[in-house]
Coordinates of C-alpha atoms in Angstrom, one line a residue:
M186 CA -31.8 -4.9 6.2
A187 CA -33.5 -4.0 3.6
D188 CA -30.2 -4.4 1.7
I189 CA -30.8 -7.9 2.9
E190 CA -33.9 -8.9 2.1
M191 CA -32.5 -7.7 -2.1
A192 CA -30.1 -10.6 -2.2
P193 CA -32.1 -14.3 -1.4
L194 CA -28.2 -15.7 -0.3
L195 CA -28.1 -13.3 2.5
R196 CA -31.6 -13.7 3.6
Y197 CA -32.0 -14.9 7.6
Q198 CA -34.4 -17.5 8.1
N199 CA -35.3 -20.0 10.2
A200 CA -33.1 -22.8 10.1
V201 CA -36.3 -25.3 10.6
E202 CA -38.1 -24.2 7.9
E203 CA -38.4 -27.4 5.4
G204 CA -34.9 -29.5 6.0
G205 CA -33.0 -27.2 7.6
D206 CA -29.8 -24.8 6.3
I207 CA -28.9 -27.2 3.7
W208 CA -32.4 -26.9 1.8
I209 CA -33.1 -23.7 2.6
E210 CA -30.1 -23.0 1.0
T211 CA -30.0 -24.7 -2.3
K212 CA -34.3 -23.5 -2.9
K213 CA -32.3 -19.9 -3.1
L214 CA -29.6 -21.3 -5.4
W215 CA -30.6 -22.8 -8.0
S216 CA -34.0 -19.5 -7.5
I217 CA -31.2 -17.8 -9.9
V218 CA -28.6 -21.2 -10.8
G219 CA -31.6 -22.3 -12.8
P220 CA -32.6 -19.8 -15.1
A221 CA -28.7 -19.2 -16.1
I222 CA -28.4 -22.9 -17.0
F223 CA -31.1 -22.6 -19.4
T224 CA -30.2 -19.0 -20.9
R225 CA -26.7 -20.9 -21.6
V226 CA -28.7 -23.4 -23.4
A227 CA -30.8 -22.4 -25.2
I228 CA -28.2 -19.6 -26.3
Y229 CA -26.1 -21.8 -27.5
L230 CA -28.5 -23.9 -29.6
F231 CA -28.8 -20.4 -31.8
F232 CA -25.5 -22.1 -32.7
L233 CA -26.6 -25.9 -32.8
I234 CA -29.7 -25.2 -34.6
T235 CA -27.9 -23.2 -37.5
Q236 CA -25.7 -25.5 -37.8
S237 CA -28.2 -28.2 -38.7
F238 CA -29.8 -26.0 -40.6
A239 CA -26.5 -25.9 -42.9
G240 CA -25.7 -30.0 -42.9
H241 CA -29.1 -30.2 -44.6
L242 CA -27.8 -28.0 -47.1
G243 CA -24.7 -30.2 -47.5
E244 CA -21.8 -30.8 -46.4
L245 CA -19.3 -27.9 -47.5
E246 CA -22.0 -25.9 -45.9
L247 CA -22.3 -27.2 -42.7
A248 CA -18.1 -27.3 -43.1
A249 CA -18.0 -22.9 -44.0
I250 CA -20.5 -22.3 -41.0
S251 CA -18.8 -24.6 -38.5
I252 CA -15.6 -23.7 -38.9
V253 CA -17.2 -19.2 -38.9
I254 CA -18.6 -20.5 -35.6
N255 CA -16.7 -22.2 -34.1
I256 CA -13.3 -20.5 -35.0
I257 CA -14.0 -16.9 -36.0
I258 CA -17.0 -16.5 -33.6
G259 CA -16.1 -18.5 -31.8
F260 CA -13.0 -16.2 -30.8
T261 CA -14.6 -13.3 -31.1
Y262 CA -17.2 -14.5 -28.6
G263 CA -14.8 -15.3 -26.4
L264 CA -12.7 -11.6 -25.6
L265 CA -15.6 -9.4 -26.4
F266 CA -17.3 -11.2 -23.3
S267 CA -14.6 -9.4 -21.1
I268 CA -14.1 -6.6 -23.0
K269 CA -17.4 -5.6 -24.2
A270 CA -15.6 -3.0 -25.3
I271 CA -17.3 -1.5 -29.5
L272 CA -13.8 -0.3 -29.9
F273 CA -12.0 -3.7 -29.4
S274 CA -14.8 -5.2 -31.6
I275 CA -13.6 -3.1 -34.8
L276 CA -9.7 -3.7 -34.1
L277 CA -11.1 -7.7 -34.4
L278 CA -13.1 -6.8 -38.0
P279 CA -10.0 -7.3 -40.1
M280 CA -10.6 -11.7 -38.9
F281 CA -14.5 -11.8 -40.5
F282 CA -13.1 -9.5 -44.1
F283 CA -9.7 -11.4 -44.2
A284 CA -10.4 -15.2 -43.6
A285 CA -10.4 -16.5 -47.1
P286 CA -7.3 -15.9 -47.4
I287 CA -6.0 -17.1 -43.8
L288 CA -8.0 -19.9 -43.8
K289 CA -6.1 -20.8 -46.9
F290 CA -3.1 -19.5 -45.9
L291 CA -4.0 -21.4 -42.9
G292 CA -4.3 -25.1 -45.2
Q293 CA -7.8 -25.4 -45.5
P294 CA -9.1 -26.6 -49.1
E295 CA -10.4 -23.9 -51.4
D296 CA -14.1 -24.7 -51.2
I297 CA -14.1 -24.3 -46.8
A298 CA -12.1 -21.5 -47.0
Q299 CA -14.6 -19.4 -50.2
L300 CA -17.6 -20.1 -49.0
S301 CA -16.4 -19.4 -45.4
G302 CA -14.8 -16.4 -46.2
T303 CA -18.2 -15.4 -47.5
A304 CA -20.5 -16.9 -44.4
A305 CA -17.9 -14.8 -41.9
V306 CA -18.7 -11.3 -43.8
L307 CA -22.7 -12.8 -43.4
A308 CA -21.6 -12.4 -39.7
I309 CA -19.9 -9.2 -38.7
P310 CA -23.3 -7.8 -37.6
L311 CA -23.5 -10.5 -35.2
H312 CA -19.7 -9.4 -34.8
F313 CA -21.9 -5.9 -33.4
A314 CA -24.6 -7.5 -31.7
F315 CA -22.1 -9.7 -28.9
V316 CA -20.8 -6.0 -28.1
F317 CA -24.1 -5.4 -26.6
V318 CA -25.2 -9.0 -25.8
C319 CA -22.1 -9.5 -23.5
P320 CA -22.3 -6.8 -20.9
I321 CA -25.7 -7.1 -20.3
N322 CA -26.4 -9.7 -19.5
R323 CA -23.8 -9.4 -16.9
F324 CA -25.5 -6.7 -15.6
L325 CA -28.8 -8.0 -15.9
Q326 CA -27.1 -11.3 -14.1
C327 CA -26.1 -9.3 -10.6
Q328 CA -29.3 -7.3 -10.7
L329 CA -30.7 -11.1 -9.9
K330 CA -32.4 -10.8 -13.1
N331 CA -31.7 -14.3 -14.4
E332 CA -35.6 -15.1 -14.8
V333 CA -35.6 -11.9 -17.6
L334 CA -32.7 -13.3 -19.0
A335 CA -34.0 -17.0 -19.3
I336 CA -37.2 -15.3 -20.2
T337 CA -36.4 -13.6 -23.1
A338 CA -33.1 -16.3 -24.7
G339 CA -36.7 -18.9 -24.5
A340 CA -38.8 -16.4 -26.6
T341 CA -35.7 -16.0 -29.1
L342 CA -35.1 -20.1 -29.3
V343 CA -38.7 -20.3 -31.0
V344 CA -37.8 -17.7 -33.9
H345 CA -34.6 -18.6 -34.1
I346 CA -36.6 -22.5 -34.8
F347 CA -39.1 -21.3 -37.4
V348 CA -36.9 -18.1 -38.8
P349 CA -34.5 -20.0 -40.5
W350 CA -36.7 -23.2 -41.2
L351 CA -39.2 -20.3 -43.1
F352 CA -36.1 -18.7 -44.9
V353 CA -33.6 -21.5 -45.7
Y354 CA -36.7 -24.1 -46.4
G355 CA -39.6 -23.0 -47.1
L356 CA -38.9 -20.0 -48.9
K357 CA -35.3 -22.1 -50.9
L358 CA -33.1 -19.1 -49.5
G359 CA -30.3 -21.2 -48.6
F360 CA -27.2 -21.2 -47.6
I361 CA -26.7 -17.5 -47.4
W362 CA -29.9 -16.6 -44.9
T363 CA -28.9 -19.3 -42.4
M364 CA -26.1 -16.4 -41.2
I365 CA -28.6 -14.1 -41.1
T366 CA -31.6 -15.5 -39.6
F367 CA -28.0 -16.2 -37.0
T368 CA -27.7 -12.5 -36.9
L369 CA -30.6 -11.6 -36.7
S370 CA -31.8 -13.8 -33.3
W371 CA -29.0 -12.3 -31.7
W372 CA -30.3 -8.9 -32.5
L373 CA -33.9 -9.5 -31.5
N374 CA -32.4 -10.5 -27.9
A375 CA -29.7 -7.8 -27.7
I376 CA -32.8 -5.0 -28.0
I377 CA -35.0 -6.2 -26.5
L378 CA -32.5 -6.6 -23.4
F379 CA -31.6 -3.4 -24.0
V380 CA -35.2 -1.9 -24.0
Y381 CA -36.3 -3.5 -20.9
I382 CA -32.6 -2.3 -19.3
V383 CA -33.2 0.8 -20.6
W384 CA -36.7 1.6 -20.4
G385 CA -37.7 1.2 -16.0
G386 CA -36.4 -2.4 -15.8
C387 CA -33.9 -1.8 -12.8
P388 CA -34.6 1.7 -12.2
L389 CA -32.7 1.1 -8.8
T390 CA -29.2 0.9 -10.7
W391 CA -28.9 2.1 -14.7
T392 CA -28.0 5.7 -14.0
G393 CA -26.6 5.7 -17.5
F394 CA -22.8 4.2 -19.4
S395 CA -20.0 4.0 -16.7
M396 CA -15.3 3.8 -17.0
E397 CA -15.8 1.9 -14.4
A398 CA -16.8 -1.5 -17.1
F399 CA -13.5 -1.3 -18.4
M400 CA -11.4 -1.7 -15.2
G401 CA -9.2 -5.3 -15.8
L402 CA -10.7 -6.0 -18.3
W403 CA -6.6 -7.0 -19.9
E404 CA -6.4 -10.3 -17.7
Y405 CA -9.5 -11.8 -18.7
A406 CA -8.6 -10.6 -22.4
K407 CA -5.6 -12.6 -22.1
L408 CA -7.8 -15.7 -20.7
S409 CA -10.2 -16.1 -22.7
A410 CA -7.5 -15.5 -26.1
S411 CA -5.6 -18.4 -24.8
S412 CA -9.5 -20.3 -24.8
G413 CA -10.0 -19.8 -28.0
I414 CA -6.6 -20.2 -30.0
M415 CA -7.2 -24.3 -28.6
L416 CA -10.6 -24.5 -30.9
W417 CA -8.1 -23.0 -33.7
I418 CA -5.2 -25.8 -33.0
L419 CA -8.3 -27.7 -33.2
I420 CA -10.4 -27.0 -36.7
L421 CA -7.0 -25.9 -38.5
M422 CA -5.7 -29.9 -38.5
T423 CA -8.5 -31.2 -40.3
R424 CA -6.3 -29.7 -42.7
N425 CA -4.0 -32.3 -42.8
L426 CA -7.3 -35.6 -42.7
E427 CA -8.2 -36.6 -46.9
D428 CA -10.9 -35.5 -46.3
A429 CA -11.5 -32.3 -44.6
K430 CA -15.7 -31.5 -45.0
T431 CA -16.0 -34.7 -43.2
A432 CA -14.0 -34.1 -40.8
V433 CA -14.5 -30.7 -39.5
D434 CA -18.4 -31.6 -40.3
S435 CA -17.1 -34.8 -37.6
L436 CA -15.6 -32.7 -34.9
S437 CA -17.3 -29.6 -35.2
I438 CA -20.6 -31.9 -34.3
C439 CA -18.3 -34.0 -31.5
M440 CA -17.5 -29.5 -30.8
S441 CA -20.9 -28.2 -30.2
I442 CA -22.0 -31.6 -28.3
N443 CA -19.5 -31.3 -25.6
G444 CA -20.6 -27.1 -25.8
L445 CA -24.0 -28.0 -25.1
E446 CA -22.9 -30.0 -22.0
M447 CA -20.4 -27.6 -20.6
M448 CA -23.3 -24.7 -20.8
I449 CA -24.6 -26.2 -17.2
P450 CA -21.2 -26.1 -15.6
L451 CA -20.7 -22.8 -16.2
A452 CA -23.4 -21.4 -16.2
F453 CA -23.9 -22.7 -12.6
F454 CA -20.8 -20.9 -11.8
A455 CA -21.9 -18.3 -13.2
G456 CA -25.3 -18.1 -11.3
A457 CA -23.1 -19.3 -8.0
G458 CA -20.4 -16.5 -8.2

């Protein structure tokens, strides 16, 4: 009976309460899915806010940030979301170090490739933050701690709105600090959640690290890789257009809007699952 009380969707209640079974189950579902949707949207806004600040700096800066976020960071985040391993993150590091020559080889203009390479190197600490954020989010979601994820994501989002404004506009430190503040916000989110888990937030379930976390990951990794490759193709096809900077900027804005909309159904599926 105690186990049932810990699982909101399994609790037994009288069907006549407030409209019957459908209303009861809907309330239980949204108590889980609502915070999950807010968390996904808030996290995705990290990307949008960073691109917005880069866009105010110029077309070239927006194009470079968009390529790094949508291609390099997006691709590695998708893989690490399934793999969640520090070793695999090390294997993906060449994508960041050699971003500029890779983009040149694939046909991107010289100026976009060079600035994208600079942004990619600055994003290396962000790459390692994903190793912690992805498994922590899954772990807390399994413990029905969606409210904790939502509160942390919301608080970090507020910080991420203020800090880039301070460094990019207030102190006028420019493009480099756009990426640095992006990285700092992700690490802040990871540290808060990690401290919550280790220092008593999940006393019944946190017993230390386990190798069981690595079971059945290869199949999911292949799915994540295929999704990332589709984004690669979309962005890289812009090399054949006359004004590559404007094309990349426009495509990234469309993809960002579409991604923000997709956060709602994806979070619903994750919460319901």
